[in-house]
Amino acid sequence: MARLHLFDLDGTLLHGTTAPVEISRQLGLEAETVALDREISAGLIGPPEYATRVYALWADLTETHVRVAFEGAPWLARIRDVWAEIRGQGDYCAVVSLSPSFFVERLTAWGAHAAYGSRFPAVPFTEPVDPAGVLSAAAKVRIADRLCEEFGVTRADCVAYGDSLSDKDLFGAVSVSVAVNADHHLAGLATHSYMGMDLWEAYELVRGSR
């Protein structure tokens, strides 16, 4: 039976940061977005309010800003190597993140079979963000279930990789999970735990198991 590897983005594939912070850095608005990250991490605001407020910060955002943010972000090492091996074994890999879809979806070019983020309008913005399209921890599980159906696997065939509160529901739904540079929200929930800068090393924790 094939396996489906489900990767979080912020704090997982990206080390010590989030896609919105990296995007905002290009506009000189890093501090404002770090403050928003702290609010959502503490449960003071939810994903729809976060999306609405970060959208307001990005009034001058261009496609060039997004590209430079993506290319210059602190990614874990060997992401593409991991995904190439997963594909070579006949398994599947997907990214599911609360970050904006226009950033997350770029990862399909690195080898992800699918990449889902919160739905934002195209850059540059000419319409508002729809809070109904913003993902949540529970939405990650729903997307995982849709991907299972698409790829012909079950939750028992899934491996989740994550670092924080937004991954808690998914870790509880799948059979195998890897906490990557994780915070206290995932304490005691993960099958495996990894601290470091190399995705291959995290992947090796589950590479030989079925």
JSON list of C-alpha atoms in Angstrom, two decimals:
[
{"chain": "A", "resi": 1, "resn": "MET", "atom": "CA", "xyz": [0.00, 0.00, 0.00]},
{"chain": "A", "resi": 2, "resn": "ALA", "atom": "CA", "xyz": [1.28, 3.46, -0.90]},
{"chain": "A", "resi": 3, "resn": "ARG", "atom": "CA", "xyz": [1.81, 6.11, 1.77]},
{"chain": "A", "resi": 4, "resn": "LEU", "atom": "CA", "xyz": [0.84, 9.76, 1.82]},
{"chain": "A", "resi": 5, "resn": "HIS", "atom": "CA", "xyz": [3.28, 12.18, 3.47]},
{"chain": "A", "resi": 6, "resn": "LEU", "atom": "CA", "xyz": [1.60, 15.40, 4.64]},
{"chain": "A", "resi": 7, "resn": "PHE", "atom": "CA", "xyz": [3.87, 18.37, 5.35]},
{"chain": "A", "resi": 8, "resn": "ASP", "atom": "CA", "xyz": [3.13, 21.56, 7.23]},
{"chain": "A", "resi": 9, "resn": "LEU", "atom": "CA", "xyz": [4.92, 24.68, 5.96]},
{"chain": "A", "resi": 10, "resn": "ASP", "atom": "CA", "xyz": [5.40, 27.33, 8.66]},
{"chain": "A", "resi": 11, "resn": "GLY", "atom": "CA", "xyz": [7.95, 26.25, 11.26]},
{"chain": "A", "resi": 12, "resn": "THR", "atom": "CA", "xyz": [8.25, 22.83, 9.59]},
{"chain": "A", "resi": 13, "resn": "LEU", "atom": "CA", "xyz": [9.57, 23.15, 6.05]},
{"chain": "A", "resi": 14, "resn": "LEU", "atom": "CA", "xyz": [10.45, 26.75, 6.92]},
{"chain": "A", "resi": 15, "resn": "HIS", "atom": "CA", "xyz": [12.81, 26.90, 9.88]},
{"chain": "A", "resi": 16, "resn": "GLY", "atom": "CA", "xyz": [11.93, 29.34, 12.66]},
{"chain": "A", "resi": 17, "resn": "THR", "atom": "CA", "xyz": [9.64, 31.50, 10.57]},
{"chain": "A", "resi": 18, "resn": "THR", "atom": "CA", "xyz": [6.41, 31.62, 8.59]},
{"chain": "A", "resi": 19, "resn": "ALA", "atom": "CA", "xyz": [5.54, 32.41, 4.99]},
{"chain": "A", "resi": 20, "resn": "PRO", "atom": "CA", "xyz": [3.69, 35.63, 6.01]},
{"chain": "A", "resi": 21, "resn": "VAL", "atom": "CA", "xyz": [6.74, 36.87, 7.93]},
{"chain": "A", "resi": 22, "resn": "GLU", "atom": "CA", "xyz": [9.00, 36.18, 4.94]},
{"chain": "A", "resi": 23, "resn": "ILE", "atom": "CA", "xyz": [6.56, 37.95, 2.61]},
{"chain": "A", "resi": 24, "resn": "SER", "atom": "CA", "xyz": [6.21, 40.91, 4.96]},
{"chain": "A", "resi": 25, "resn": "ARG", "atom": "CA", "xyz": [9.99, 41.18, 5.26]},
{"chain": "A", "resi": 26, "resn": "GLN", "atom": "CA", "xyz": [10.02, 42.26, 1.61]},
{"chain": "A", "resi": 27, "resn": "LEU", "atom": "CA", "xyz": [7.72, 45.18, 2.49]},
{"chain": "A", "resi": 28, "resn": "GLY", "atom": "CA", "xyz": [9.51, 46.24, 5.67]},
{"chain": "A", "resi": 29, "resn": "LEU", "atom": "CA", "xyz": [6.62, 44.91, 7.76]},
{"chain": "A", "resi": 30, "resn": "GLU", "atom": "CA", "xyz": [8.28, 41.95, 9.43]},
{"chain": "A", "resi": 31, "resn": "ALA", "atom": "CA", "xyz": [7.73, 43.17, 13.00]},
{"chain": "A", "resi": 32, "resn": "GLU", "atom": "CA", "xyz": [4.01, 43.70, 12.46]},
{"chain": "A", "resi": 33, "resn": "THR", "atom": "CA", "xyz": [3.60, 40.17, 11.13]},
{"chain": "A", "resi": 34, "resn": "VAL", "atom": "CA", "xyz": [5.71, 38.58, 13.87]},
{"chain": "A", "resi": 35, "resn": "ALA", "atom": "CA", "xyz": [3.30, 40.22, 16.31]},
{"chain": "A", "resi": 36, "resn": "LEU", "atom": "CA", "xyz": [0.36, 38.66, 14.45]},
{"chain": "A", "resi": 37, "resn": "ASP", "atom": "CA", "xyz": [2.09, 35.27, 14.55]},
{"chain": "A", "resi": 38, "resn": "ARG", "atom": "CA", "xyz": [2.41, 35.59, 18.32]},
{"chain": "A", "resi": 39, "resn": "GLU", "atom": "CA", "xyz": [-1.29, 36.43, 18.66]},
{"chain": "A", "resi": 40, "resn": "ILE", "atom": "CA", "xyz": [-2.46, 33.42, 16.65]},
{"chain": "A", "resi": 41, "resn": "SER", "atom": "CA", "xyz": [0.03, 31.10, 18.36]},
{"chain": "A", "resi": 42, "resn": "ALA", "atom": "CA", "xyz": [-1.34, 32.19, 21.73]},
{"chain": "A", "resi": 43, "resn": "GLY", "atom": "CA", "xyz": [-4.92, 31.63, 20.59]},
{"chain": "A", "resi": 44, "resn": "LEU", "atom": "CA", "xyz": [-5.78, 35.34, 20.87]},
{"chain": "A", "resi": 45, "resn": "ILE", "atom": "CA", "xyz": [-6.99, 35.47, 17.27]},
{"chain": "A", "resi": 46, "resn": "GLY", "atom": "CA", "xyz": [-8.15, 32.80, 14.83]},
{"chain": "A", "resi": 47, "resn": "PRO", "atom": "CA", "xyz": [-7.05, 32.11, 11.25]},
{"chain": "A", "resi": 48, "resn": "PRO", "atom": "CA", "xyz": [-9.75, 34.29, 9.57]},
{"chain": "A", "resi": 49, "resn": "GLU", "atom": "CA", "xyz": [-8.81, 37.38, 11.61]},
{"chain": "A", "resi": 50, "resn": "TYR", "atom": "CA", "xyz": [-5.12, 36.69, 11.03]},
{"chain": "A", "resi": 51, "resn": "ALA", "atom": "CA", "xyz": [-5.67, 36.47, 7.28]},
{"chain": "A", "resi": 52, "resn": "THR", "atom": "CA", "xyz": [-7.72, 39.65, 7.19]},
{"chain": "A", "resi": 53, "resn": "ARG", "atom": "CA", "xyz": [-5.11, 41.62, 9.14]},
{"chain": "A", "resi": 54, "resn": "VAL", "atom": "CA", "xyz": [-2.09, 40.33, 7.22]},
{"chain": "A", "resi": 55, "resn": "TYR", "atom": "CA", "xyz": [-3.94, 40.99, 3.95]},
{"chain": "A", "resi": 56, "resn": "ALA", "atom": "CA", "xyz": [-4.33, 44.63, 5.04]},
{"chain": "A", "resi": 57, "resn": "LEU", "atom": "CA", "xyz": [-0.57, 44.86, 5.55]},
{"chain": "A", "resi": 58, "resn": "TRP", "atom": "CA", "xyz": [0.06, 43.63, 2.00]},
{"chain": "A", "resi": 59, "resn": "ALA", "atom": "CA", "xyz": [-1.67, 46.40, 0.04]},
{"chain": "A", "resi": 60, "resn": "ASP", "atom": "CA", "xyz": [1.51, 47.03, -1.97]},
{"chain": "A", "resi": 61, "resn": "LEU", "atom": "CA", "xyz": [2.46, 43.39, -2.46]},
{"chain": "A", "resi": 62, "resn": "THR", "atom": "CA", "xyz": [3.69, 42.34, -5.90]},
{"chain": "A", "resi": 63, "resn": "GLU", "atom": "CA", "xyz": [4.53, 39.02, -7.49]},
{"chain": "A", "resi": 64, "resn": "THR", "atom": "CA", "xyz": [8.21, 39.99, -7.31]},
{"chain": "A", "resi": 65, "resn": "HIS", "atom": "CA", "xyz": [7.96, 40.37, -3.53]},
{"chain": "A", "resi": 66, "resn": "VAL", "atom": "CA", "xyz": [6.45, 36.89, -3.28]},
{"chain": "A", "resi": 67, "resn": "ARG", "atom": "CA", "xyz": [9.08, 35.32, -5.53]},
{"chain": "A", "resi": 68, "resn": "VAL", "atom": "CA", "xyz": [11.99, 36.89, -3.65]},
{"chain": "A", "resi": 69, "resn": "ALA", "atom": "CA", "xyz": [10.45, 35.88, -0.31]},
{"chain": "A", "resi": 70, "resn": "PHE", "atom": "CA", "xyz": [10.05, 32.28, -1.48]},
{"chain": "A", "resi": 71, "resn": "GLU", "atom": "CA", "xyz": [13.54, 32.02, -2.94]},
{"chain": "A", "resi": 72, "resn": "GLY", "atom": "CA", "xyz": [15.23, 33.61, 0.06]},
{"chain": "A", "resi": 73, "resn": "ALA", "atom": "CA", "xyz": [13.30, 31.85, 2.84]},
{"chain": "A", "resi": 74, "resn": "PRO", "atom": "CA", "xyz": [15.16, 29.60, 5.33]},
{"chain": "A", "resi": 75, "resn": "TRP", "atom": "CA", "xyz": [14.01, 26.24, 4.02]},
{"chain": "A", "resi": 76, "resn": "LEU", "atom": "CA", "xyz": [15.10, 22.98, 5.57]},
{"chain": "A", "resi": 77, "resn": "ALA", "atom": "CA", "xyz": [17.80, 21.21, 3.55]},
{"chain": "A", "resi": 78, "resn": "ARG", "atom": "CA", "xyz": [17.01, 18.42, 1.05]},
{"chain": "A", "resi": 79, "resn": "ILE", "atom": "CA", "xyz": [13.26, 18.97, 0.72]},
{"chain": "A", "resi": 80, "resn": "ARG", "atom": "CA", "xyz": [13.38, 18.15, -2.98]},
{"chain": "A", "resi": 81, "resn": "ASP", "atom": "CA", "xyz": [15.50, 15.05, -2.33]},
{"chain": "A", "resi": 82, "resn": "VAL", "atom": "CA", "xyz": [12.92, 13.73, 0.13]},
{"chain": "A", "resi": 83, "resn": "TRP", "atom": "CA", "xyz": [10.03, 14.35, -2.22]},
{"chain": "A", "resi": 84, "resn": "ALA", "atom": "CA", "xyz": [11.92, 12.79, -5.15]},
{"chain": "A", "resi": 85, "resn": "GLU", "atom": "CA", "xyz": [12.45, 9.60, -3.15]},
{"chain": "A", "resi": 86, "resn": "ILE", "atom": "CA", "xyz": [8.82, 9.53, -2.01]},
{"chain": "A", "resi": 87, "resn": "ARG", "atom": "CA", "xyz": [7.70, 9.81, -5.61]},
{"chain": "A", "resi": 88, "resn": "GLY", "atom": "CA", "xyz": [10.24, 7.22, -6.72]},
{"chain": "A", "resi": 89, "resn": "GLN", "atom": "CA", "xyz": [8.80, 4.72, -4.25]},
{"chain": "A", "resi": 90, "resn": "GLY", "atom": "CA", "xyz": [5.30, 5.22, -5.60]},
{"chain": "A", "resi": 91, "resn": "ASP", "atom": "CA", "xyz": [4.22, 7.18, -2.53]},
{"chain": "A", "resi": 92, "resn": "TYR", "atom": "CA", "xyz": [2.65, 10.63, -2.38]},
{"chain": "A", "resi": 93, "resn": "CYS", "atom": "CA", "xyz": [3.60, 13.94, -0.76]},
{"chain": "A", "resi": 94, "resn": "ALA", "atom": "CA", "xyz": [1.51, 17.04, -0.15]},
{"chain": "A", "resi": 95, "resn": "VAL", "atom": "CA", "xyz": [1.80, 20.34, 1.68]},
{"chain": "A", "resi": 96, "resn": "VAL", "atom": "CA", "xyz": [-1.14, 21.59, 3.73]},
{"chain": "A", "resi": 97, "resn": "SER", "atom": "CA", "xyz": [-0.68, 24.99, 5.35]},
{"chain": "A", "resi": 98, "resn": "LEU", "atom": "CA", "xyz": [-2.67, 27.87, 6.78]},
{"chain": "A", "resi": 99, "resn": "SER", "atom": "CA", "xyz": [-0.38, 30.26, 4.87]},
{"chain": "A", "resi": 100, "resn": "PRO", "atom": "CA", "xyz": [-1.52, 31.95, 1.64]},
{"chain": "A", "resi": 101, "resn": "SER", "atom": "CA", "xyz": [-2.16, 29.70, -1.32]},
{"chain": "A", "resi": 102, "resn": "PHE", "atom": "CA", "xyz": [-0.10, 31.91, -3.65]},
{"chain": "A", "resi": 103, "resn": "PHE", "atom": "CA", "xyz": [3.01, 31.01, -1.61]},
{"chain": "A", "resi": 104, "resn": "VAL", "atom": "CA", "xyz": [2.22, 27.39, -0.70]},
{"chain": "A", "resi": 105, "resn": "GLU", "atom": "CA", "xyz": [1.35, 26.31, -4.23]},
{"chain": "A", "resi": 106, "resn": "ARG", "atom": "CA", "xyz": [4.86, 27.15, -5.45]},
{"chain": "A", "resi": 107, "resn": "LEU", "atom": "CA", "xyz": [6.00, 23.95, -3.75]},
{"chain": "A", "resi": 108, "resn": "THR", "atom": "CA", "xyz": [4.45, 21.77, -6.46]},
{"chain": "A", "resi": 109, "resn": "ALA", "atom": "CA", "xyz": [7.46, 22.85, -8.58]},
{"chain": "A", "resi": 110, "resn": "TRP", "atom": "CA", "xyz": [9.68, 21.18, -5.97]},
{"chain": "A", "resi": 111, "resn": "GLY", "atom": "CA", "xyz": [7.92, 17.84, -6.33]},
{"chain": "A", "resi": 112, "resn": "ALA", "atom": "CA", "xyz": [4.85, 17.93, -4.08]},
{"chain": "A", "resi": 113, "resn": "HIS", "atom": "CA", "xyz": [1.87, 16.13, -5.62]},
{"chain": "A", "resi": 114, "resn": "ALA", "atom": "CA", "xyz": [-0.43, 18.76, -4.11]},
{"chain": "A", "resi": 115, "resn": "ALA", "atom": "CA", "xyz": [-0.14, 21.97, -2.10]},
{"chain": "A", "resi": 116, "resn": "TYR", "atom": "CA", "xyz": [-3.01, 23.59, -0.25]},
{"chain": "A", "resi": 117, "resn": "GLY", "atom": "CA", "xyz": [-3.03, 26.95, 1.53]},
{"chain": "A", "resi": 118, "resn": "SER", "atom": "CA", "xyz": [-5.57, 29.51, 2.65]},
{"chain": "A", "resi": 119, "resn": "ARG", "atom": "CA", "xyz": [-7.26, 31.00, -0.41]},
{"chain": "A", "resi": 120, "resn": "PHE", "atom": "CA", "xyz": [-6.07, 34.53, -1.07]},
{"chain": "A", "resi": 121, "resn": "PRO", "atom": "CA", "xyz": [-6.78, 36.62, -4.16]},
{"chain": "A", "resi": 122, "resn": "ALA", "atom": "CA", "xyz": [-4.11, 36.79, -6.82]},
{"chain": "A", "resi": 123, "resn": "VAL", "atom": "CA", "xyz": [-1.22, 39.21, -6.35]},
{"chain": "A", "resi": 124, "resn": "PRO", "atom": "CA", "xyz": [-1.39, 42.19, -6.76]},
{"chain": "A", "resi": 125, "resn": "PHE", "atom": "CA", "xyz": [-4.65, 42.29, -4.83]},
{"chain": "A", "resi": 126, "resn": "THR", "atom": "CA", "xyz": [-7.72, 43.69, -6.56]},
{"chain": "A", "resi": 127, "resn": "GLU", "atom": "CA", "xyz": [-10.31, 42.02, -4.33]},
{"chain": "A", "resi": 128, "resn": "PRO", "atom": "CA", "xyz": [-10.60, 41.24, -0.61]},
{"chain": "A", "resi": 129, "resn": "VAL", "atom": "CA", "xyz": [-9.62, 38.00, 1.08]},
{"chain": "A", "resi": 130, "resn": "ASP", "atom": "CA", "xyz": [-12.60, 35.74, 1.79]},
{"chain": "A", "resi": 131, "resn": "PRO", "atom": "CA", "xyz": [-12.48, 34.47, 5.40]},
{"chain": "A", "resi": 132, "resn": "ALA", "atom": "CA", "xyz": [-14.40, 31.37, 4.28]},
{"chain": "A", "resi": 133, "resn": "GLY", "atom": "CA", "xyz": [-11.36, 30.27, 2.27]},
{"chain": "A", "resi": 134, "resn": "VAL", "atom": "CA", "xyz": [-8.96, 30.49, 5.20]},
{"chain": "A", "resi": 135, "resn": "LEU", "atom": "CA", "xyz": [-7.82, 27.10, 6.49]},
{"chain": "A", "resi": 136, "resn": "SER", "atom": "CA", "xyz": [-7.79, 25.89, 10.09]},
{"chain": "A", "resi": 137, "resn": "ALA", "atom": "CA", "xyz": [-6.40, 22.94, 12.02]},
{"chain": "A", "resi": 138, "resn": "ALA", "atom": "CA", "xyz": [-9.63, 21.05, 11.37]},
{"chain": "A", "resi": 139, "resn": "ALA", "atom": "CA", "xyz": [-9.47, 21.91, 7.67]},
{"chain": "A", "resi": 140, "resn": "LYS", "atom": "CA", "xyz": [-6.09, 20.20, 7.45]},
{"chain": "A", "resi": 141, "resn": "VAL", "atom": "CA", "xyz": [-7.79, 16.92, 8.42]},
{"chain": "A", "resi": 142, "resn": "ARG", "atom": "CA", "xyz": [-10.54, 17.43, 5.84]},
{"chain": "A", "resi": 143, "resn": "ILE", "atom": "CA", "xyz": [-7.98, 18.09, 3.12]},
{"chain": "A", "resi": 144, "resn": "ALA", "atom": "CA", "xyz": [-6.00, 15.02, 4.20]},
{"chain": "A", "resi": 145, "resn": "ASP", "atom": "CA", "xyz": [-9.15, 12.93, 3.86]},
{"chain": "A", "resi": 146, "resn": "ARG", "atom": "CA", "xyz": [-9.76, 14.29, 0.35]},
{"chain": "A", "resi": 147, "resn": "LEU", "atom": "CA", "xyz": [-6.19, 13.51, -0.63]},
{"chain": "A", "resi": 148, "resn": "CYS", "atom": "CA", "xyz": [-6.52, 9.99, 0.78]},
{"chain": "A", "resi": 149, "resn": "GLU", "atom": "CA", "xyz": [-9.53, 9.46, -1.44]},
{"chain": "A", "resi": 150, "resn": "GLU", "atom": "CA", "xyz": [-7.75, 10.93, -4.46]},
{"chain": "A", "resi": 151, "resn": "PHE", "atom": "CA", "xyz": [-4.64, 8.78, -4.00]},
{"chain": "A", "resi": 152, "resn": "GLY", "atom": "CA", "xyz": [-6.42, 5.60, -2.88]},
{"chain": "A", "resi": 153, "resn": "VAL", "atom": "CA", "xyz": [-4.97, 5.44, 0.64]},
{"chain": "A", "resi": 154, "resn": "THR", "atom": "CA", "xyz": [-6.37, 5.70, 4.16]},
{"chain": "A", "resi": 155, "resn": "ARG", "atom": "CA", "xyz": [-5.47, 7.67, 7.28]},
{"chain": "A", "resi": 156, "resn": "ALA", "atom": "CA", "xyz": [-3.55, 4.61, 8.42]},
{"chain": "A", "resi": 157, "resn": "ASP", "atom": "CA", "xyz": [-1.24, 5.08, 5.43]},
{"chain": "A", "resi": 158, "resn": "CYS", "atom": "CA", "xyz": [-0.47, 8.74, 6.24]},
{"chain": "A", "resi": 159, "resn": "VAL", "atom": "CA", "xyz": [2.59, 10.33, 7.81]},
{"chain": "A", "resi": 160, "resn": "ALA", "atom": "CA", "xyz": [2.15, 13.91, 9.08]},
{"chain": "A", "resi": 161, "resn": "TYR", "atom": "CA", "xyz": [5.00, 16.36, 9.65]},
{"chain": "A", "resi": 162, "resn": "GLY", "atom": "CA", "xyz": [4.33, 19.47, 11.73]},
{"chain": "A", "resi": 163, "resn": "ASP", "atom": "CA", "xyz": [5.46, 21.77, 14.50]},
{"chain": "A", "resi": 164, "resn": "SER", "atom": "CA", "xyz": [2.61, 23.55, 16.26]},
{"chain": "A", "resi": 165, "resn": "LEU", "atom": "CA", "xyz": [-1.02, 23.91, 17.30]},
{"chain": "A", "resi": 166, "resn": "SER", "atom": "CA", "xyz": [-2.30, 23.98, 13.72]},
{"chain": "A", "resi": 167, "resn": "ASP", "atom": "CA", "xyz": [-0.99, 20.41, 13.29]},
{"chain": "A", "resi": 168, "resn": "LYS", "atom": "CA", "xyz": [-2.53, 18.98, 16.46]},
{"chain": "A", "resi": 169, "resn": "ASP", "atom": "CA", "xyz": [-5.77, 17.74, 14.86]},
{"chain": "A", "resi": 170, "resn": "LEU", "atom": "CA", "xyz": [-3.91, 16.10, 11.98]},
{"chain": "A", "resi": 171, "resn": "PHE", "atom": "CA", "xyz": [-1.47, 14.39, 14.34]},
{"chain": "A", "resi": 172, "resn": "GLY", "atom": "CA", "xyz": [-4.46, 12.94, 16.16]},
{"chain": "A", "resi": 173, "resn": "ALA", "atom": "CA", "xyz": [-6.04, 11.69, 12.94]},
{"chain": "A", "resi": 174, "resn": "VAL", "atom": "CA", "xyz": [-3.19, 9.82, 11.23]},
{"chain": "A", "resi": 175, "resn": "SER", "atom": "CA", "xyz": [-1.27, 6.77, 12.32]},
{"chain": "A", "resi": 176, "resn": "VAL", "atom": "CA", "xyz": [2.30, 8.16, 12.13]},
{"chain": "A", "resi": 177, "resn": "SER", "atom": "CA", "xyz": [3.55, 11.67, 12.83]},
{"chain": "A", "resi": 178, "resn": "VAL", "atom": "CA", "xyz": [6.87, 13.47, 13.00]},
{"chain": "A", "resi": 179, "resn": "ALA", "atom": "CA", "xyz": [7.22, 16.58, 15.17]},
{"chain": "A", "resi": 180, "resn": "VAL", "atom": "CA", "xyz": [9.75, 18.84, 13.41]},
{"chain": "A", "resi": 181, "resn": "ASN", "atom": "CA", "xyz": [11.30, 21.54, 15.60]},
{"chain": "A", "resi": 182, "resn": "ALA", "atom": "CA", "xyz": [7.99, 21.46, 17.41]},
{"chain": "A", "resi": 183, "resn": "ASP", "atom": "CA", "xyz": [6.60, 23.60, 20.21]},
{"chain": "A", "resi": 184, "resn": "HIS", "atom": "CA", "xyz": [4.77, 22.45, 23.36]},
{"chain": "A", "resi": 185, "resn": "HIS", "atom": "CA", "xyz": [1.43, 22.00, 21.59]},
{"chain": "A", "resi": 186, "resn": "LEU", "atom": "CA", "xyz": [2.60, 18.70, 20.09]},
{"chain": "A", "resi": 187, "resn": "ALA", "atom": "CA", "xyz": [4.29, 17.35, 23.22]},
{"chain": "A", "resi": 188, "resn": "GLY", "atom": "CA", "xyz": [3.46, 13.68, 23.65]},
{"chain": "A", "resi": 189, "resn": "LEU", "atom": "CA", "xyz": [1.42, 13.49, 20.43]},
{"chain": "A", "resi": 190, "resn": "ALA", "atom": "CA", "xyz": [4.04, 12.62, 17.81]},
{"chain": "A", "resi": 191, "resn": "THR", "atom": "CA", "xyz": [5.29, 9.17, 16.91]},
{"chain": "A", "resi": 192, "resn": "HIS", "atom": "CA", "xyz": [8.74, 10.65, 16.27]},
{"chain": "A", "resi": 193, "resn": "SER", "atom": "CA", "xyz": [10.47, 13.94, 17.04]},
{"chain": "A", "resi": 194, "resn": "TYR", "atom": "CA", "xyz": [13.20, 15.75, 15.11]},
{"chain": "A", "resi": 195, "resn": "MET", "atom": "CA", "xyz": [15.19, 18.88, 15.88]},
{"chain": "A", "resi": 196, "resn": "GLY", "atom": "CA", "xyz": [17.43, 20.19, 13.13]},
{"chain": "A", "resi": 197, "resn": "MET", "atom": "CA", "xyz": [17.70, 21.75, 9.69]},
{"chain": "A", "resi": 198, "resn": "ASP", "atom": "CA", "xyz": [17.56, 18.76, 7.32]},
{"chain": "A", "resi": 199, "resn": "LEU", "atom": "CA", "xyz": [14.24, 17.28, 6.17]},
{"chain": "A", "resi": 200, "resn": "TRP", "atom": "CA", "xyz": [15.98, 14.08, 5.06]},
{"chain": "A", "resi": 201, "resn": "GLU", "atom": "CA", "xyz": [16.96, 13.38, 8.67]},
{"chain": "A", "resi": 202, "resn": "ALA", "atom": "CA", "xyz": [13.35, 13.81, 9.77]},
{"chain": "A", "resi": 203, "resn": "TYR", "atom": "CA", "xyz": [12.16, 11.62, 6.89]},
{"chain": "A", "resi": 204, "resn": "GLU", "atom": "CA", "xyz": [14.64, 8.88, 7.85]},
{"chain": "A", "resi": 205, "resn": "LEU", "atom": "CA", "xyz": [12.72, 8.38, 11.09]},
{"chain": "A", "resi": 206, "resn": "VAL", "atom": "CA", "xyz": [9.88, 6.84, 9.05]},
{"chain": "A", "resi": 207, "resn": "ARG", "atom": "CA", "xyz": [11.68, 5.94, 5.82]},
{"chain": "A", "resi": 208, "resn": "GLY", "atom": "CA", "xyz": [12.04, 2.22, 6.48]},
{"chain": "A", "resi": 209, "resn": "SER", "atom": "CA", "xyz": [8.68, 1.60, 8.15]},
{"chain": "A", "resi": 210, "resn": "ARG", "atom": "CA", "xyz": [5.40, 0.62, 6.58]}
]
